[in-house]
Coordinates of C-alpha atoms in Angstrom, one line a residue:
Chain J
X1 CA 0.0 0.0 0.0
X2 CA 1.2 3.6 -0.7
X3 CA 2.2 6.1 1.9
X4 CA 0.2 9.3 2.3
X5 CA 1.9 12.6 3.1
X6 CA -0.4 15.5 4.3
X7 CA 1.0 18.6 2.6
X8 CA 1.5 21.7 4.8
X9 CA 0.7 24.9 2.9
X10 CA 0.2 28.6 3.6
X11 CA -1.0 31.4 1.4
X12 CA -1.1 29.3 -1.7
X13 CA 2.5 28.0 -1.3
X14 CA 3.7 24.5 -0.4
X15 CA 5.7 24.7 2.8
X16 CA 9.2 23.3 2.5
X17 CA 8.6 21.0 5.6
X18 CA 6.5 18.9 3.2
X19 CA 9.6 18.1 1.1
X20 CA 11.5 16.6 3.9
X21 CA 8.4 14.7 4.9
X22 CA 8.2 13.2 1.4
X23 CA 11.8 11.9 1.8
X24 CA 10.9 10.3 5.1
X25 CA 7.8 8.8 3.5
X26 CA 9.9 7.2 0.7
X27 CA 11.8 5.2 3.4
X28 CA 8.4 3.8 4.7
X29 CA 7.0 2.5 1.4
X30 CA 7.3 2.2 -2.3
X31 CA 4.7 4.7 -3.5
X32 CA 4.2 8.2 -2.0
X33 CA 0.9 10.1 -2.4
X34 CA 0.4 13.7 -1.2
X35 CA -2.9 15.2 0.0
X36 CA -3.4 18.8 -0.5
X37 CA -6.4 19.9 1.5
X38 CA -7.8 23.4 1.8
X39 CA -9.5 25.9 -0.4
X40 CA -8.2 27.4 -3.6
X41 CA -5.1 25.4 -3.5
X42 CA -4.5 24.5 -7.2
X43 CA -1.1 26.2 -7.0
X44 CA -0.1 24.0 -4.0
X45 CA -1.2 20.9 -6.0
X46 CA 1.0 22.0 -8.9
X47 CA 4.0 22.4 -6.6
X48 CA 3.3 19.0 -5.0
X49 CA 3.0 17.1 -8.3
X50 CA 6.5 18.4 -9.3
X51 CA 8.1 17.0 -6.1
X52 CA 10.5 14.2 -7.0
X53 CA 9.2 10.7 -5.9
X54 CA 5.5 11.7 -5.6
X55 CA 3.3 9.3 -7.6
X56 CA -0.1 11.0 -7.1
X57 CA -1.5 14.2 -5.6
X58 CA -4.9 14.1 -4.0
X59 CA -6.7 17.5 -3.8
X60 CA -9.6 18.0 -1.4
X61 CA -11.2 21.5 -1.5
X62 CA -14.0 22.7 0.6
X63 CA -14.9 25.9 2.6
X64 CA -14.5 23.9 5.9
X65 CA -10.9 23.1 5.0
X66 CA -9.9 26.6 4.3
X67 CA -8.3 27.3 7.6
X68 CA -6.8 23.9 8.2
X69 CA -8.6 23.2 11.5
X70 CA -7.9 19.9 13.1
X71 CA -11.6 19.4 13.6
X72 CA -12.2 19.3 9.8
X73 CA -8.9 17.8 8.7
X74 CA -9.0 14.8 11.0
X75 CA -12.2 13.3 9.5
X76 CA -10.7 13.7 6.0
X77 CA -7.5 11.8 7.0
X78 CA -9.6 9.1 8.6
X79 CA -11.6 8.7 5.3
X80 CA -8.5 8.3 3.3
X81 CA -6.4 6.2 5.7
X82 CA -7.7 2.8 4.9
X83 CA -6.0 3.0 1.5
X84 CA -2.6 3.6 3.0
X85 CA 0.1 1.9 5.0
X86 CA 1.2 5.2 6.7
X87 CA 0.0 8.7 7.0
X88 CA 2.8 11.2 7.5
X89 CA 3.0 14.9 8.4
X90 CA 5.8 17.2 9.3
X91 CA 6.2 17.7 13.1
X92 CA 5.2 21.4 12.8
X93 CA 2.5 23.0 14.8
X94 CA 0.3 22.2 11.9
X95 CA 1.1 18.5 11.9
X96 CA 1.2 18.2 15.7
X97 CA -2.3 19.8 15.9
X98 CA -4.0 17.7 13.2
X99 CA -2.6 14.2 13.3
X100 CA -3.3 13.0 16.9
X101 CA -6.9 13.9 16.5
X102 CA -7.1 11.7 13.4
X103 CA -5.0 9.0 15.2
X104 CA -7.6 8.8 18.1
X105 CA -10.5 8.5 15.6
X106 CA -8.6 5.6 13.8
X107 CA -7.7 4.0 17.2
X108 CA -4.0 4.3 16.3
X109 CA -1.1 5.2 18.6
X110 CA 0.7 7.9 16.6
X111 CA 4.5 8.0 16.5
X112 CA 5.7 11.6 17.1
X113 CA 8.9 13.3 15.7
X114 CA 10.4 10.3 13.8
X115 CA 14.0 11.0 13.0
X116 CA 14.9 7.6 11.4
X117 CA 13.0 4.9 9.7
X118 CA 14.5 1.5 10.6
X119 CA 11.8 -0.5 8.8
X120 CA 8.2 0.1 7.7
X121 CA 7.0 -0.5 11.3
X122 CA 10.1 0.5 13.3
X123 CA 11.1 4.1 14.0
X124 CA 13.7 6.1 16.0
X125 CA 12.3 9.1 17.9
X126 CA 13.8 11.4 20.5
X127 CA 12.6 11.5 24.1
X128 CA 13.6 13.6 27.2
X129 CA 14.4 16.6 24.9
X130 CA 16.6 14.4 22.7
X131 CA 18.7 13.2 25.6
X132 CA 17.7 9.6 24.7
X133 CA 16.6 8.0 21.5
X134 CA 13.8 5.4 21.5
X135 CA 13.5 2.7 18.8
X136 CA 9.8 1.8 18.8
X137 CA 7.8 -0.8 16.8
X138 CA 4.2 -0.1 15.9
X139 CA 1.6 -2.9 15.9
X140 CA -1.1 -0.7 14.4
X141 CA -2.4 -1.6 10.9
X142 CA -1.9 2.0 9.6
X143 CA 1.0 4.0 11.1
X144 CA 0.4 7.7 11.8
X145 CA 3.6 9.6 12.0
X146 CA 4.9 13.1 12.5
X147 CA 8.4 13.6 11.0
X148 CA 11.2 15.6 12.5
X149 CA 12.0 17.5 9.2
X150 CA 15.6 18.4 10.0
X151 CA 16.5 14.7 10.1
X152 CA 15.6 14.1 6.4
X153 CA 16.8 16.0 3.4
X154 CA 14.3 17.8 1.2
X155 CA 13.0 16.0 -1.9
X156 CA 14.0 17.6 -5.1
X157 CA 11.9 18.6 -8.1
X158 CA 11.4 16.9 -11.5
X159 CA 8.4 14.8 -10.7
X160 CA 5.2 14.8 -12.6
X161 CA 2.5 13.2 -10.5
X162 CA -1.1 12.6 -11.5
X163 CA -3.5 14.8 -9.8
X164 CA -6.8 13.4 -8.5
X165 CA -9.7 15.3 -6.8
X166 CA -11.1 13.7 -3.7
X167 CA -14.3 14.7 -1.9
X168 CA -13.5 17.1 0.9
X169 CA -17.0 18.2 1.8
X170 CA -19.1 17.5 4.8
X171 CA -16.8 17.7 7.8
X172 CA -18.2 19.6 10.8
X173 CA -15.9 21.9 12.7
X174 CA -17.4 20.5 15.9
X175 CA -17.8 24.0 17.5
X176 CA -14.4 25.4 16.4
X177 CA -14.4 28.7 14.5
X178 CA -11.3 30.3 12.9
X179 CA -11.0 34.0 14.0
X180 CA -7.7 35.1 12.6
X181 CA -4.0 34.7 12.2
X182 CA -1.2 37.2 13.0
X183 CA 1.8 36.0 11.1
X184 CA 5.2 37.4 11.6
X185 CA 6.3 38.9 8.3
X186 CA 10.0 38.7 7.6
X187 CA 12.2 39.1 4.5
X188 CA 14.6 36.7 6.2
X189 CA 14.6 32.9 5.6
X190 CA 12.4 30.7 7.6
X191 CA 14.0 29.3 10.8
X192 CA 13.3 25.7 10.1
X193 CA 14.9 25.8 6.6
X194 CA 17.5 28.5 7.0
X195 CA 21.1 27.7 6.1
X196 CA 22.4 30.0 8.8
X197 CA 20.7 31.0 12.0
X198 CA 21.7 33.8 14.4
X199 CA 20.0 33.3 17.8
X200 CA 19.8 35.5 20.8
X201 CA 19.2 34.7 24.5
X202 CA 18.7 36.5 27.8
X203 CA 22.1 38.1 27.4
X204 CA 20.6 40.4 24.7
X205 CA 19.0 42.4 27.5
X206 CA 16.1 43.8 25.4
X207 CA 14.2 43.5 22.2
X208 CA 15.8 46.6 20.7
X209 CA 19.3 45.1 21.1
X210 CA 18.1 42.2 18.7
X211 CA 18.8 44.8 16.0
X212 CA 22.5 44.0 16.1
X213 CA 21.7 40.3 15.5
X214 CA 19.5 41.3 12.7
X215 CA 22.3 43.3 11.1
X216 CA 24.5 40.2 11.3
X217 CA 21.8 37.9 10.1
X218 CA 21.3 40.2 7.0
X219 CA 25.0 40.0 6.2
X220 CA 24.9 36.2 6.3
X221 CA 21.4 35.7 4.8
X222 CA 20.4 34.1 8.1
X223 CA 17.2 33.7 10.0
X224 CA 17.0 35.1 13.5
X225 CA 16.0 32.7 16.4
X226 CA 15.9 32.9 20.2
X227 CA 16.1 31.0 23.4
X228 CA 12.9 30.5 25.5
X229 CA 14.4 33.1 28.1
X230 CA 14.4 35.8 25.4
X231 CA 10.9 34.9 24.3
X232 CA 9.5 34.8 27.9
X233 CA 11.2 38.2 28.6
X234 CA 9.2 39.6 25.6
X235 CA 12.3 40.5 23.6
X236 CA 10.9 38.6 20.5
X237 CA 7.7 36.9 19.5
X238 CA 7.1 33.2 20.2
X239 CA 7.7 32.0 16.6
X240 CA 11.5 32.8 17.2
X241 CA 11.8 30.1 19.9
X242 CA 14.3 27.3 19.3
X243 CA 14.2 24.4 21.7
X244 CA 12.5 21.2 22.9
X245 CA 9.1 22.6 22.7
X246 CA 9.7 25.3 20.1
X247 CA 11.3 24.8 16.7
X248 CA 13.9 22.2 16.0
X249 CA 16.5 23.4 13.6
X250 CA 19.6 22.0 12.0
X251 CA 21.3 24.7 9.9
X252 CA 24.9 24.7 8.4
X253 CA 25.8 27.4 10.9
X254 CA 24.2 28.3 14.2
X255 CA 25.5 31.4 16.0
X256 CA 24.2 31.5 19.7
X257 CA 24.6 34.9 21.2
X258 CA 24.0 35.5 24.9
X259 CA 22.5 32.0 25.2
X260 CA 23.8 30.0 28.2
X261 CA 22.7 26.7 26.8
X262 CA 20.0 25.1 28.9
X263 CA 19.3 21.5 27.8
X264 CA 15.9 22.6 26.5
X265 CA 17.5 24.9 24.1
X266 CA 20.2 22.5 23.1
X267 CA 17.5 20.0 22.2
X268 CA 16.4 22.3 19.4
X269 CA 19.7 23.1 17.9
X270 CA 22.4 20.6 18.7
X271 CA 22.2 18.9 15.3
X272 CA 23.4 22.0 13.6
X273 CA 26.5 21.3 11.5
X274 CA 28.7 24.1 13.0
X275 CA 27.9 25.9 16.2
X276 CA 29.4 29.2 17.3
X277 CA 28.9 30.5 20.8
X278 CA 29.4 34.1 21.9
X279 CA 28.9 34.6 25.6
X280 CA 30.6 36.7 28.4
X281 CA 30.4 33.7 30.8
X282 CA 33.1 31.3 30.0
X283 CA 31.5 28.6 32.0
X284 CA 28.4 28.8 30.1
X285 CA 27.2 25.2 29.0
X286 CA 26.8 26.3 25.4
X287 CA 30.6 26.3 25.1
X288 CA 30.6 22.5 25.8
X289 CA 28.9 21.8 22.5
X290 CA 30.1 24.8 20.4
X291 CA 32.6 24.2 17.7
X292 CA 33.9 27.8 18.1
X293 CA 33.5 29.7 21.2
X294 CA 34.3 33.3 21.8
X295 CA 34.2 34.8 25.3
X296 CA 33.4 38.4 25.7
X297 CA 31.0 41.2 25.5
X298 CA 28.4 40.4 22.7
X299 CA 27.6 44.1 22.2
X300 CA 31.2 44.6 21.0
X301 CA 31.8 41.3 19.3
X302 CA 28.6 41.1 17.2
X303 CA 29.0 44.4 15.4
X304 CA 32.7 43.5 14.9
X305 CA 31.7 40.2 13.5
X306 CA 29.2 41.8 11.2
X307 CA 31.9 44.2 9.8
X308 CA 34.5 41.4 9.4
X309 CA 32.1 39.2 7.4
X310 CA 31.5 42.0 5.0
X311 CA 35.1 42.3 4.1
Chain F
X1 CA -18.3 25.9 35.3
X2 CA -16.3 22.8 36.1
X3 CA -12.7 22.5 34.9
X4 CA -10.8 19.4 34.6
X5 CA -7.0 19.3 34.4
X6 CA -4.6 16.4 33.7
X7 CA -1.3 16.3 35.4
X8 CA 1.6 14.0 34.8
X9 CA 4.4 12.9 37.1
X10 CA 7.7 13.2 35.2
X11 CA 11.4 13.4 35.8
X12 CA 12.0 17.0 36.9
X13 CA 13.1 19.3 34.1
X14 CA 16.4 20.1 35.8
X15 CA 17.6 16.5 35.9
X16 CA 20.1 15.4 33.3
X17 CA 18.6 12.1 32.3
X18 CA 20.8 9.0 31.9
X19 CA 20.1 6.1 29.6
X20 CA 20.1 2.8 31.5
X21 CA 23.1 0.5 30.5
X22 CA 20.7 -2.3 29.4
X23 CA 19.0 0.2 26.9
X24 CA 15.6 -0.5 28.3
X25 CA 14.9 3.1 29.3
X26 CA 16.2 5.9 31.3
X27 CA 17.4 5.8 34.9
X28 CA 14.5 6.8 37.3
X29 CA 15.7 5.4 40.6
X30 CA 16.6 8.2 43.1
X31 CA 15.7 10.8 40.5
X32 CA 13.7 13.9 41.4
X33 CA 10.2 13.8 40.0
X34 CA 7.9 16.7 39.5
X35 CA 4.7 17.7 37.8
X36 CA 5.2 18.2 34.0
X37 CA 5.8 21.9 33.6
X38 CA 3.1 22.3 31.0
X39 CA 0.6 20.7 33.3
X40 CA 1.5 23.2 36.0
X41 CA 0.5 25.9 33.6
X42 CA -2.8 24.1 33.0
X43 CA -3.5 23.9 36.7
X44 CA -2.5 27.6 37.1
X45 CA -4.9 28.6 34.3
X46 CA -7.8 26.7 35.9
X47 CA -7.1 28.4 39.3
X48 CA -7.1 31.8 37.7
X49 CA -10.5 31.0 36.2
X50 CA -11.7 30.0 39.6
X51 CA -10.3 33.3 41.2
X52 CA -12.0 35.3 38.4
X53 CA -15.3 33.7 39.4
X54 CA -15.5 31.9 36.1
X55 CA -15.0 28.4 37.4
X56 CA -16.4 26.9 40.6
X57 CA -14.7 23.5 40.7
X58 CA -11.3 22.1 39.6
X59 CA -10.8 18.5 39.3
X60 CA -7.2 17.2 38.8
X61 CA -6.6 13.8 37.3
X62 CA -3.3 11.9 37.3
X63 CA -2.5 8.4 36.0
X64 CA 0.3 6.0 37.0
X65 CA 2.1 4.7 40.1
X66 CA 1.1 5.5 43.7
X67 CA 3.4 8.5 43.9
X68 CA 1.2 10.3 41.4
X69 CA -0.8 11.3 44.5
X70 CA 2.1 13.6 45.3
X71 CA 1.6 15.2 41.9
X72 CA -2.1 15.6 42.7
X73 CA -1.2 17.2 46.0
X74 CA 0.9 19.8 44.2
X75 CA -2.1 20.6 42.0
X76 CA -4.2 20.9 45.2
X77 CA -1.7 23.2 46.9
X78 CA -2.0 25.4 43.8
X79 CA -5.8 25.5 44.1
X80 CA -7.4 22.4 42.5
X81 CA -10.3 21.1 44.7
X82 CA -10.2 17.3 44.3
X83 CA -8.4 14.6 42.5
X84 CA -8.9 11.3 40.6
X85 CA -6.0 8.9 40.6
X86 CA -6.0 6.1 38.1
X87 CA -3.5 3.7 39.8
X88 CA -1.4 1.5 37.5
X89 CA 2.1 0.3 37.2
X90 CA 1.7 -0.3 33.5
X91 CA 3.1 1.8 30.8
X92 CA 0.5 4.3 29.5
X93 CA 0.8 5.6 26.0
X94 CA -1.1 8.7 24.9
X95 CA -3.9 6.9 23.2
X96 CA -4.6 4.9 26.4
X97 CA -4.5 8.1 28.5
X98 CA -6.9 9.8 26.2
X99 CA -9.3 6.9 26.4
X100 CA -9.1 6.9 30.2
X101 CA -9.6 10.6 30.3
X102 CA -12.6 10.3 28.0
X103 CA -14.2 7.8 30.4
X104 CA -13.6 10.1 33.3
X105 CA -15.0 13.1 31.4
X106 CA -18.1 11.1 30.6
X107 CA -18.8 10.8 34.3
X108 CA -17.5 14.2 35.4
X109 CA -19.0 16.3 32.6
X110 CA -16.6 19.2 32.8
X111 CA -17.1 22.3 30.6
X112 CA -13.5 22.8 30.0
X113 CA -10.5 20.4 30.1
X114 CA -7.0 21.9 30.2
X115 CA -3.9 19.8 29.6
X116 CA -0.2 20.5 29.0
X117 CA 0.7 20.5 25.3
X118 CA 3.3 17.8 25.8
X119 CA 4.9 15.9 28.6
X120 CA 8.7 16.5 28.8
X121 CA 9.4 12.8 29.2
X122 CA 8.1 11.2 26.1
X123 CA 7.7 14.5 24.2
X124 CA 4.7 13.1 22.3
X125 CA 2.3 16.1 22.1
X126 CA -0.7 13.9 21.4
X127 CA -3.1 13.4 24.4
X128 CA -5.1 16.7 24.3
X129 CA -5.8 16.3 20.5
X130 CA -6.6 12.6 20.8
X131 CA -9.1 13.4 23.7
X132 CA -10.7 16.1 21.7
X133 CA -11.1 13.6 18.8
X134 CA -12.6 10.9 21.0
X135 CA -15.1 13.3 22.6
X136 CA -15.9 15.2 19.4
X137 CA -15.1 18.4 21.1
X138 CA -13.2 21.5 19.6
X139 CA -9.5 21.7 20.6
X140 CA -7.4 24.9 21.1
X141 CA -3.9 23.6 21.2
X142 CA -0.7 25.4 22.2
X143 CA -2.6 28.2 23.9
X144 CA -0.8 31.4 25.0
X145 CA -4.0 33.3 25.9
X146 CA -7.5 32.1 26.9
X147 CA -10.6 34.3 27.2
X148 CA -13.5 32.3 28.7
X149 CA -16.9 33.7 28.0
X150 CA -20.4 32.3 28.4
X151 CA -20.6 29.0 26.6
X152 CA -17.6 29.7 24.4
X153 CA -14.1 30.9 24.7
X154 CA -11.5 32.5 22.6
X155 CA -8.0 31.0 22.4
X156 CA -4.8 32.4 21.0
X157 CA -2.5 29.7 19.8
X158 CA 1.2 29.7 19.2
X159 CA 1.8 28.5 15.7
X160 CA 5.1 28.2 13.7
X161 CA 4.3 31.4 11.8
X162 CA 3.1 33.5 14.7
X163 CA -0.3 33.5 16.5
X164 CA -3.7 32.1 15.5
X165 CA -7.0 32.8 17.3
X166 CA -10.0 30.5 17.3
X167 CA -13.4 30.7 19.0
X168 CA -14.5 27.4 20.6
X169 CA -18.0 26.3 21.8
X170 CA -17.7 24.7 25.2
X171 CA -17.2 22.0 26.3
X172 CA -13.7 22.3 24.8
X173 CA -10.1 21.0 25.1
X174 CA -7.2 23.4 25.7
X175 CA -3.5 22.5 25.7
X176 CA -1.1 24.9 27.2
X177 CA 2.0 26.5 25.8
X178 CA 4.7 28.3 27.8
X179 CA 3.4 31.8 27.6
X180 CA -0.1 31.1 28.9
X181 CA 0.8 32.1 32.4
X182 CA 3.5 31.7 35.1
X183 CA 2.6 29.1 37.6
X184 CA 2.5 30.2 41.2
X185 CA 4.5 28.7 44.0
X186 CA 2.2 27.1 46.6
X187 CA 2.1 28.8 50.0
X188 CA 2.8 26.8 53.2
X189 CA -0.9 27.1 54.4
X190 CA -2.1 25.9 51.0
X191 CA 0.3 23.0 51.0
X192 CA -1.0 22.0 54.5
X193 CA -4.6 22.4 53.2
X194 CA -3.8 20.2 50.2
X195 CA -3.3 17.2 52.4
X196 CA -6.9 17.2 53.3
X197 CA -8.4 17.4 49.8
X198 CA -9.9 14.2 48.6
X199 CA -8.4 11.8 46.0
X200 CA -10.7 9.2 44.4
X201 CA -8.5 6.2 43.6
X202 CA -9.4 4.2 40.5
X203 CA -8.0 1.5 38.3
X204 CA -8.0 1.3 34.5
X205 CA -10.4 -1.7 34.7
X206 CA -13.0 0.6 36.4
X207 CA -13.4 2.3 33.1
X208 CA -13.4 -0.7 30.9
X209 CA -10.5 0.7 28.8
X210 CA -7.9 -1.3 27.0
X211 CA -4.6 0.3 28.0
X212 CA -2.2 -2.2 26.3
X213 CA 0.7 -0.3 24.6
X214 CA 0.6 -0.2 20.8
X215 CA 4.2 0.8 20.5
X216 CA 6.8 -1.6 21.7
X217 CA 10.1 0.1 22.8
X218 CA 12.8 -2.1 21.3
X219 CA 15.7 0.0 22.8
X220 CA 16.6 3.3 24.3
X221 CA 20.0 4.7 23.4
X222 CA 22.1 7.7 24.0
X223 CA 22.3 10.2 21.2
X224 CA 25.6 10.7 19.5
X225 CA 27.7 13.0 21.7
X226 CA 28.6 16.3 20.3
X227 CA 32.2 17.1 21.2
X228 CA 33.0 20.6 22.2
X229 CA 35.4 22.5 19.9
X230 CA 37.8 25.3 20.6
X231 CA 37.7 28.8 22.0
X232 CA 38.9 31.4 19.6
X233 CA 40.6 34.6 20.8
X234 CA 39.2 37.2 18.5
X235 CA 36.6 38.0 15.8
X236 CA 39.1 37.8 13.1
X237 CA 40.2 34.3 14.2
X238 CA 36.5 33.2 14.3
X239 CA 35.9 34.6 10.8
X240 CA 39.1 32.8 9.4
X241 CA 38.0 29.5 11.0
X242 CA 34.4 29.8 9.7
X243 CA 35.7 30.7 6.3
X244 CA 38.6 28.3 5.8
X245 CA 38.2 25.5 8.3
X246 CA 34.5 25.0 8.5
X247 CA 33.7 26.5 5.1
X248 CA 30.3 27.8 6.2
X249 CA 30.6 31.5 5.3

């Protein structure tokens, strides 16, 4: 049986997390289908059919699916699941919200945050903030899985899948009503797919001071992230948070500025290829995992670094 | 309005967990245990609803070994009124917990159920959504703001791109994110009072729910260790290393 990937999309664009999820799905079965559900998403379907390794794209359109509520998505997933060996979503806030609801309706124990596929029924997933890895085997007839996207490369393009319309109508929102979304608008790359990330912690002292990180980030074409402490202090919005319960990232280069390195933060970034730490406290735990550490005053070092990179 | 909160006993978030040498799990002997931090936020939110005159009773539910009663007492000291403890030594996976909670909710009939968005031990992030599905109730996951009105509530949710607001008809399920509130420390008088609050002890069999695990843990291993690198002395040295040694800029 084929594997079904639920596409994540926003404002008519396929989100890149879907591409990593397709790669994970290929390791679970021979044939990968992608479900694009929403309203007015023909552009997303076009993008999905061009993804390498996708055999078929299912499109379900309905007013009730427009805002991607778990209440209306779950019944659609349930309806399709019997034709599939696995149903897979990225472990983003979208996937985490939707899939467990469908799993319960199917009487399936979902497997969260899969980072390796050992066999079609056996998977590796992090527990305890990634301080341990559990290898688990599922006995459910259909496997419902969220994928840690940083653990799988993005699928390429060059595919030409068939597109099929499926009936998306009829799901009740069960008392849930979408009111609105306030999305952070940024010219910078998305945190979860950025090649370079510059992240700030409590040591930044204020939200205004993040401007020096933004200047560095713009020089590097980087995304800007933050530790929980910086978000809790109100320096930056919640969508900046990297960590166990925020975003998990694995860029080529992660520059941690004024971040001490709590295990909850390390859980979200320790798979980065190269880690740089800038901190005035030479005992800060972040230095234990950093490839390059620089002890000193971040307010002096960061602007210097921005200048030096431009040269 | 009656509010039900679910609280899980987990290894304290400050403990550095160790994988057992036989690879069957992590070391829990002589390790400090606490209430899951997201569940503390759930209890705090319920208590604030009661203080605001919007809720009149808070029922806390915990499942697992005998010591889960301590977790319930913590919830009582914060302001929960009574507890239900489903006593079992068996491993409970999120689907089983959701089914047990559903059975309890069928009896208790709360208007609002608040759970942590995830437990910091298995990091599953499933139970609230599963419970909402089983009950056919609306779900407001990853909540950072909750405004409870008459028969409905407005919830602000932390999503990857920013914030999302939904209106939910009650009864409803809420799962908490970090910014919803800052849980209080229990005062000594309240800790003393908590000892006298009632706990109703139950067993999974009382609810006729099949709790058998669907996932078999084959092994638990340590992640590959990341070795620390070097300290550099200057910005110029850092740039040189990033450019020529690491090749990332």
